Amino acid sequence: MPSITSQYLARYRRLTDDRSDTLLPVTGAQRRFLLVRSLDPSGRPDVVPMFFAFPHGSIDPERLRAAASRLAARHTALRSRPAVLRGTPVLRVAGPDVSLTRPDLVPGEPPADALRRALDSWDAQGPPLRLFLVHDAERAEDIIAVALDHAVCDGRSLARIVDELGAAYSEEPTASHAAPGETAAELAAYQDAVLRQLAAEERAETPEAAAYWADRLRALHAHAPAPRPARVPEGARPSGSAQARLPAHDGGVSFPGLLDACRAAVRELYGPGRAVPLGYPWGGRPPGAEPVVGCFLNTLVFPADTGPGHGPGPEATADAWWDDLDRADVPFDAVVAAVRAAGSGWTGGLDGLLTVDDDSRRPPLVLAGVEGREVHVDGRPVRGPFAVSVTQGAEIRLRMVWDRAVLDDETAHRAFDALTHALRPSEHTVQ
């Protein structure tokens, strides 16, 4: 039977045979985002916002919008709209019409609430890169939100976008977007990168890999039974959050060590004896591809089992994780299909998300020599019961957010405390 990737490529080629507009194929990661969007009753896409605070009056809004438009013109992914045509996910190349919106503040409303409202009203048919600007009178700051549709970017792209937006802001306002030849060359490089990625995914979808993932995730019979909150606080935002700063480990915490530590949180959230699907992004541009902006990270699934103690232990976690990486190119939808074909009731939903970064890959946004201070705007909807983000560098910055419609604040804070305890240097043993 043809692989999911082979079937997708065949549909894509039939779709583009009789069309004159530019339609680009999508990677397995992009297919997942478009599928999740289609299953959301509101049609809400996954939006990735970055927030930066600048001294009030230091930003020229029109210059910033023009800089973002030039940036979008130079990168195919940033001027393309995700779409599903005849049941086939694609990117439709459009113009670099980046908008800069200044949400009106209701009297007495905090700037963060205005930004949340603006992001919640995201129109899925609009451009994938957008800017929002609000004034924080109390702190004498202006806050910029650089927001992107996750279907067109990954973590590596975000760092590059921040860096290049600052560079474009420093250009003369009359600077051209991009020469026609440069635009055509970048489009060709982007399409080549996507096709290379799809070729790798097609090669990875073997019967042996399907059997591996079916066995690896066989315990995921369904979503873990999540507790319903006893009482959602009056006027509470959709999500809660907690954060901590911990001393750094020598050499940093290994990724298997972070996965193993997440078991402590899972145990508090879902109880012992569970195998909870925890998703995390992995991968990058395929060999030989240009380093284009786009979405190339696959979503891998780790069965965070909570047996006696906190599960099998850090060494077993590391061994299993290395085996997983040997099959990391199998796209998420093919993994779900393999697990379901083996008799599991798992639908592909994730009960937790883990993202990991380091300080060197998080450049600040610098506009005309002024460095913005990165800030967080919490309380936005969460795609899944909980998500953990870890940034390593001179210290460990740990954040956890949770969906208050699924998890109550008291349970979530217990889980966060267990996670921070597991990540303190004296408690961590994985090398």
Coordinates of C-alpha atoms in Angstrom, one line a residue:
M1 CA 0.0 0.0 0.0
P2 CA 1.4 3.5 -0.9
S3 CA 2.7 5.5 2.1
I4 CA 0.7 8.5 3.3
T5 CA 3.4 10.8 1.9
S6 CA 3.3 9.0 -1.5
Q7 CA -0.5 9.4 -1.6
Y8 CA -0.2 13.1 -0.7
L9 CA 2.4 13.8 -3.4
A10 CA 0.2 12.1 -6.0
R11 CA -2.8 14.2 -5.0
Y12 CA -0.7 17.4 -5.0
R13 CA 0.6 16.7 -8.5
R14 CA -2.9 16.0 -9.8
L15 CA -4.1 19.3 -8.2
T16 CA -1.4 21.4 -9.8
D17 CA -1.5 19.9 -13.3
D18 CA -4.4 22.1 -14.4
R19 CA -3.8 25.3 -12.4
S20 CA -1.9 28.5 -13.3
D21 CA -1.5 29.9 -9.8
T22 CA 1.5 28.9 -7.6
L23 CA 0.7 26.1 -5.2
L24 CA 3.4 24.6 -3.1
P25 CA 3.4 21.2 -1.4
V26 CA 3.6 21.0 2.4
T27 CA 5.7 19.0 4.8
G28 CA 4.4 16.4 7.2
A29 CA 4.6 19.0 10.0
Q30 CA 2.5 21.4 8.0
R31 CA -0.1 18.7 7.3
R32 CA -0.4 18.1 11.0
F33 CA -1.0 21.8 11.7
L34 CA -3.6 22.0 8.9
L35 CA -5.3 18.9 10.2
V36 CA -5.5 20.2 13.7
R37 CA -7.0 23.4 12.4
S38 CA -9.6 21.6 10.4
L39 CA -10.7 19.7 13.5
D40 CA -11.0 22.9 15.6
P41 CA -14.7 24.1 15.6
S42 CA -13.5 27.7 15.4
G43 CA -11.0 26.9 12.6
R44 CA -8.3 28.5 14.8
P45 CA -4.8 28.0 13.6
D46 CA -1.8 27.5 15.9
V47 CA -0.3 31.0 16.2
V48 CA 3.2 31.7 17.5
P49 CA 3.6 35.2 18.9
M50 CA 6.8 36.8 20.2
F51 CA 6.4 39.9 22.4
F52 CA 9.0 42.6 22.8
A53 CA 8.8 45.8 25.0
F54 CA 10.5 49.0 23.8
P55 CA 10.8 52.4 25.4
H56 CA 7.7 54.4 24.5
G57 CA 8.2 56.5 21.4
S58 CA 11.3 54.6 20.1
I59 CA 9.4 52.7 17.4
D60 CA 8.3 54.1 14.1
P61 CA 5.2 52.0 13.3
E62 CA 5.2 52.6 9.5
R63 CA 8.9 51.9 9.2
L64 CA 8.3 48.6 11.2
R65 CA 5.5 47.6 8.9
A66 CA 7.5 48.3 5.8
A67 CA 10.4 46.3 7.2
A68 CA 8.1 43.3 7.9
S69 CA 6.7 43.6 4.3
R70 CA 10.3 43.5 2.9
L71 CA 11.0 40.5 5.1
A72 CA 7.9 38.7 3.9
A73 CA 8.8 39.5 0.2
R74 CA 12.2 37.8 0.7
H75 CA 10.8 34.5 2.1
T76 CA 8.3 32.4 0.2
A77 CA 6.8 30.9 3.4
L78 CA 6.0 34.3 4.8
R79 CA 4.0 35.4 1.8
S80 CA 2.0 32.1 1.4
R81 CA -1.4 31.2 2.8
P82 CA -2.1 27.6 4.0
A83 CA -5.1 26.2 2.3
V84 CA -6.8 22.9 1.7
L85 CA -8.0 22.4 -2.0
R86 CA -9.9 19.4 -3.0
G87 CA -8.9 17.8 0.3
T88 CA -5.2 18.4 -0.4
P89 CA -3.2 20.7 2.0
V90 CA -1.0 23.3 0.1
L91 CA 0.6 26.7 0.4
R92 CA -0.8 29.3 -2.0
V93 CA 1.8 31.9 -2.8
A94 CA 0.4 35.5 -2.4
G95 CA 1.7 39.0 -1.9
P96 CA 3.8 40.2 1.1
D97 CA 0.9 42.2 2.6
V98 CA 2.0 42.4 6.3
S99 CA -0.3 44.3 8.5
L100 CA 0.5 46.3 11.7
T101 CA -2.6 46.6 13.9
R102 CA -2.8 48.9 17.0
P103 CA -5.6 47.3 19.1
D104 CA -7.8 49.9 21.0
L105 CA -7.6 49.6 24.7
V106 CA -10.8 49.5 26.7
P107 CA -10.5 52.1 29.5
G108 CA -8.7 50.4 32.4
E109 CA -7.7 47.4 30.2
P110 CA -4.1 46.1 30.6
P111 CA -2.1 46.1 27.4
A112 CA -1.8 42.3 27.6
D113 CA -5.6 41.9 27.4
A114 CA -5.7 43.9 24.2
L115 CA -3.0 41.7 22.7
R116 CA -4.9 38.6 23.7
R117 CA -8.0 39.9 22.1
A118 CA -6.2 40.7 18.9
L119 CA -4.6 37.3 18.7
D120 CA -7.9 35.5 19.5
S121 CA -9.5 37.3 16.5
W122 CA -6.9 36.0 14.1
D123 CA -8.4 35.5 10.6
A124 CA -7.1 32.2 9.2
Q125 CA -7.5 33.6 5.7
G126 CA -5.1 36.5 6.2
P127 CA -1.3 36.8 5.9
P128 CA 0.8 34.4 8.0
L129 CA 3.0 37.2 9.4
R130 CA 1.3 40.0 11.4
L131 CA 2.4 42.7 13.8
F132 CA 0.5 44.2 16.7
L133 CA 1.5 47.3 18.7
V134 CA 0.1 48.5 22.1
H135 CA 1.1 51.2 24.5
D136 CA 1.7 50.4 28.1
A137 CA 1.3 53.7 29.8
E138 CA 2.1 52.4 33.3
R139 CA 5.6 51.2 32.3
A140 CA 6.1 53.9 29.6
E141 CA 6.7 51.1 27.0
D142 CA 5.4 50.0 23.7
I143 CA 4.9 46.3 23.2
I144 CA 5.3 44.7 19.8
A145 CA 3.8 41.3 19.0
V146 CA 5.4 39.5 16.1
A147 CA 2.9 36.8 15.3
L148 CA 3.1 33.9 12.8
D149 CA 0.9 31.1 11.7
H150 CA 2.8 28.0 12.9
A151 CA 2.2 26.3 9.6
V152 CA 4.8 28.5 8.0
C153 CA 7.5 28.6 10.6
D154 CA 9.4 26.5 13.1
G155 CA 11.8 27.4 16.0
R156 CA 14.8 27.9 13.7
S157 CA 12.8 30.2 11.5
L158 CA 11.6 32.3 14.4
A159 CA 15.2 33.2 15.4
R160 CA 16.0 34.2 11.8
I161 CA 12.8 36.2 11.5
V162 CA 13.7 38.3 14.6
D163 CA 17.2 38.9 13.4
E164 CA 16.2 39.8 9.8
L165 CA 13.3 42.0 10.9
G166 CA 15.7 44.1 12.9
A167 CA 18.1 44.3 9.9
A168 CA 15.3 45.3 7.6
Y169 CA 14.2 48.0 10.0
S170 CA 17.6 49.6 9.7
E171 CA 17.4 49.8 5.9
E172 CA 16.3 52.9 4.1
P173 CA 12.5 53.2 4.0
T174 CA 12.7 53.2 0.1
A175 CA 14.7 50.0 0.0
S176 CA 13.2 47.5 -2.5
H177 CA 11.4 44.4 -1.3
A178 CA 13.4 42.0 -3.5
A179 CA 14.4 41.8 -7.2
P180 CA 12.2 39.5 -9.3
G181 CA 15.2 37.2 -9.8
E182 CA 15.9 36.9 -6.1
T183 CA 12.2 36.2 -5.4
A184 CA 12.1 33.4 -8.0
A185 CA 15.4 31.9 -6.7
E186 CA 14.1 31.9 -3.1
L187 CA 10.8 30.3 -4.2
A188 CA 12.8 27.6 -6.1
A189 CA 15.0 27.0 -3.0
Y190 CA 12.0 26.8 -0.7
Q191 CA 10.2 24.3 -3.0
D192 CA 13.4 22.2 -3.3
A193 CA 13.7 22.1 0.5
V194 CA 10.1 20.9 0.9
L195 CA 10.4 18.3 -1.8
R196 CA 13.6 17.0 -0.1
Q197 CA 11.8 16.8 3.2
L198 CA 8.9 14.9 1.6
A199 CA 11.4 12.5 0.0
A200 CA 13.0 11.8 3.3
E201 CA 9.5 11.3 4.9
E202 CA 8.6 9.0 2.0
R203 CA 11.7 6.9 2.5
A204 CA 11.1 6.7 6.2
E205 CA 7.6 5.3 5.9
T206 CA 8.6 1.6 5.9
P207 CA 6.7 -1.4 7.3
E208 CA 9.5 -1.8 9.8
A209 CA 9.2 1.8 11.0
A210 CA 5.4 1.4 11.2
A211 CA 5.8 -1.7 13.3
Y212 CA 8.3 0.1 15.6
W213 CA 6.0 3.0 16.3
A214 CA 3.0 0.7 16.8
D215 CA 4.8 -1.2 19.4
R216 CA 6.4 1.9 21.0
L217 CA 3.0 3.6 21.5
R218 CA 0.8 0.6 22.0
A219 CA -0.1 1.7 25.5
L220 CA -1.7 4.9 24.2
H221 CA -5.2 3.3 24.0
A222 CA -6.8 6.7 24.4
H223 CA -6.3 10.1 25.9
A224 CA -5.3 9.9 29.5
P225 CA -8.4 10.6 31.6
A226 CA -7.9 14.2 32.7
P227 CA -9.5 15.6 35.8
R228 CA -12.1 18.2 35.3
P229 CA -11.6 21.4 37.3
A230 CA -13.7 21.6 40.4
R231 CA -14.2 25.3 39.9
V232 CA -12.8 27.6 37.3
P233 CA -12.0 31.0 38.9
E234 CA -14.5 33.7 38.2
G235 CA -13.5 35.6 35.0
A236 CA -10.4 33.4 34.6
R237 CA -8.5 33.4 31.4
P238 CA -8.5 30.2 29.2
S239 CA -5.1 29.1 30.5
G240 CA -3.0 29.3 33.6
S241 CA 0.8 29.6 33.8
A242 CA 3.7 29.2 36.1
Q243 CA 7.4 29.9 35.7
A244 CA 10.7 29.4 37.5
R245 CA 14.4 30.0 37.1
L246 CA 16.7 27.2 38.2
P247 CA 20.5 26.9 38.4
A248 CA 22.1 25.6 35.3
H249 CA 23.5 22.1 35.1
D250 CA 27.1 21.5 33.9
G251 CA 26.7 20.9 30.2
G252 CA 23.0 21.5 30.3
V253 CA 20.2 19.0 30.9
S254 CA 20.1 16.4 28.2
F255 CA 16.8 16.1 26.2
P256 CA 16.1 12.6 27.6
G257 CA 16.6 14.1 31.0
L258 CA 14.0 16.7 30.3
L259 CA 11.6 14.0 29.0
D260 CA 12.2 11.9 32.1
A261 CA 11.6 14.9 34.4
C262 CA 8.3 15.5 32.6
R263 CA 7.1 12.2 34.1
A264 CA 6.9 13.9 37.5
A265 CA 4.5 16.4 36.1
V266 CA 2.5 13.8 34.2
R267 CA 2.1 11.7 37.4
E268 CA 0.7 14.7 39.3
L269 CA -1.7 15.5 36.5
Y270 CA -3.0 12.1 35.5
G271 CA -2.0 9.7 38.3
P272 CA 0.2 6.6 38.3
G273 CA -0.1 3.7 35.8
R274 CA -0.7 5.9 32.7
A275 CA 1.0 6.2 29.4
V276 CA 0.4 9.8 28.4
P277 CA 1.2 11.0 24.8
L278 CA 3.8 13.8 25.2
G279 CA 4.7 15.5 21.9
Y280 CA 7.9 17.4 21.1
P281 CA 9.3 19.0 17.9
W282 CA 12.4 17.4 16.3
G283 CA 14.5 17.6 13.2
G284 CA 15.4 20.4 10.7
R285 CA 16.1 21.1 7.1
P286 CA 16.9 18.0 5.0
P287 CA 20.5 17.5 3.9
G288 CA 21.4 19.6 0.9
A289 CA 18.6 22.0 1.3
E290 CA 19.0 25.7 1.5
P291 CA 18.4 27.2 5.0
V292 CA 15.0 28.6 4.0
V293 CA 12.4 30.0 6.4
G294 CA 9.6 27.4 6.8
C295 CA 8.1 24.6 9.0
F296 CA 10.3 21.5 8.8
L297 CA 10.2 20.1 12.4
N298 CA 8.3 16.8 12.8
T299 CA 6.3 16.1 15.9
L300 CA 7.6 13.1 17.8
V301 CA 5.6 11.3 20.5
F302 CA 7.0 10.1 23.8
P303 CA 4.9 7.8 25.9
A304 CA 5.3 9.4 29.3
D305 CA 4.5 6.3 31.4
T306 CA 4.1 6.7 35.2
G307 CA 4.7 3.4 36.7
P308 CA 6.2 2.8 40.2
G309 CA 8.3 5.9 41.1
H310 CA 8.2 8.0 37.9
G311 CA 8.6 5.3 35.3
P312 CA 11.5 3.3 33.8
G313 CA 14.1 5.8 34.9
P314 CA 16.5 8.2 33.1
E315 CA 18.8 5.5 31.5
A316 CA 15.9 3.6 30.0
T317 CA 14.4 6.9 28.8
A318 CA 17.7 7.8 27.0
D319 CA 18.0 4.4 25.4
A320 CA 14.4 4.5 24.1
W321 CA 14.8 8.1 22.9
W322 CA 17.8 7.2 20.8
D323 CA 15.9 4.4 19.2
D324 CA 13.1 6.9 18.4
L325 CA 15.4 9.2 16.7
D326 CA 16.4 6.5 14.2
R327 CA 12.7 6.7 13.0
A328 CA 12.2 10.4 13.5
D329 CA 11.5 11.2 9.8
V330 CA 8.3 9.2 9.9
P331 CA 5.6 12.0 9.7
F332 CA 3.2 12.3 12.6
D333 CA 0.1 11.3 10.6
A334 CA 1.8 8.1 9.5
V335 CA 2.7 7.3 13.1
V336 CA -0.9 7.8 14.2
A337 CA -2.1 5.6 11.3
A338 CA 0.3 2.8 12.2
V339 CA -0.7 2.9 15.9
R340 CA -4.4 2.8 15.1
A341 CA -3.9 0.0 12.5
A342 CA -2.4 -2.1 15.4
G343 CA -5.6 -1.8 17.3
S344 CA -5.0 1.2 19.5
G345 CA -7.8 3.7 20.2
W346 CA -5.4 6.6 20.2
T347 CA -6.7 9.4 17.9
G348 CA -3.4 11.3 17.7
G349 CA -4.3 13.9 20.4
L350 CA -1.5 15.0 22.7
D351 CA -1.9 15.3 26.4
G352 CA 1.3 17.4 26.8
L353 CA 3.8 19.4 24.8
L354 CA 7.5 20.0 25.4
T355 CA 9.7 22.6 23.6
V356 CA 13.3 23.2 24.4
D357 CA 15.5 26.1 23.4
D358 CA 18.8 27.7 24.4
D359 CA 19.8 31.3 24.8
S360 CA 22.0 31.3 21.8
R361 CA 19.1 30.6 19.5
R362 CA 16.9 33.4 20.9
P363 CA 18.3 36.7 19.6
P364 CA 16.7 39.9 20.9
L365 CA 14.7 42.1 18.5
V366 CA 16.9 45.2 17.9
L367 CA 15.3 48.2 16.1
A368 CA 17.7 51.0 15.1
G369 CA 20.1 50.1 17.9
V370 CA 17.4 49.8 20.6
E371 CA 17.1 46.3 22.1
G372 CA 13.6 45.1 23.0
R373 CA 12.9 43.2 26.2
E374 CA 11.2 39.9 25.5
V375 CA 8.0 39.6 27.6
H376 CA 5.3 37.0 28.0
V377 CA 1.6 37.5 27.5
D378 CA -0.1 34.6 29.4
G379 CA -3.7 33.5 29.4
R380 CA -4.0 32.6 25.7
P381 CA -5.7 29.3 24.6
V382 CA -3.5 26.2 24.8
R383 CA -3.5 23.5 22.2
G384 CA -3.7 20.5 24.7
P385 CA -4.0 20.1 28.4
F386 CA -0.5 21.4 29.3
A387 CA 2.7 22.6 27.7
V388 CA 6.2 22.9 29.1
S389 CA 8.9 25.1 27.6
V390 CA 12.6 25.0 28.7
T391 CA 15.3 27.5 27.8
Q392 CA 18.8 26.6 28.9
G393 CA 21.8 28.9 29.2
A394 CA 23.3 30.6 32.2
E395 CA 20.3 29.3 34.0
I396 CA 17.3 27.1 33.3
R397 CA 14.1 29.1 32.5
L398 CA 11.1 26.9 32.9
R399 CA 7.5 27.7 32.0
M400 CA 4.3 25.7 32.1
V401 CA 0.9 26.6 30.8
W402 CA -2.3 24.6 31.1
D403 CA -5.9 24.6 29.8
R404 CA -8.2 25.6 32.7
A405 CA -11.1 23.8 31.0
V406 CA -9.2 20.5 31.6
L407 CA -6.9 21.0 34.6
D408 CA -7.5 22.9 37.8
D409 CA -4.9 25.4 39.0
E410 CA -4.1 23.5 42.2
T411 CA -3.3 20.3 40.4
A412 CA -1.3 22.1 37.7
H413 CA 0.8 24.0 40.3
R414 CA 1.5 20.6 42.0
A415 CA 2.7 19.3 38.7
F416 CA 4.9 22.3 38.1
D417 CA 6.4 22.0 41.5
A418 CA 7.2 18.3 40.8
L419 CA 8.8 19.2 37.5
T420 CA 11.0 22.0 39.0
H421 CA 12.0 19.6 41.8
A422 CA 13.0 16.9 39.2
L423 CA 15.1 19.5 37.3
R424 CA 17.2 20.9 40.2
P425 CA 20.9 19.9 39.8
S426 CA 21.0 17.8 42.9
E427 CA 18.1 15.7 41.7
H428 CA 19.1 15.2 38.1
T429 CA 21.2 12.1 37.2
V430 CA 21.2 11.8 33.4
Q431 CA 24.5 12.6 31.8

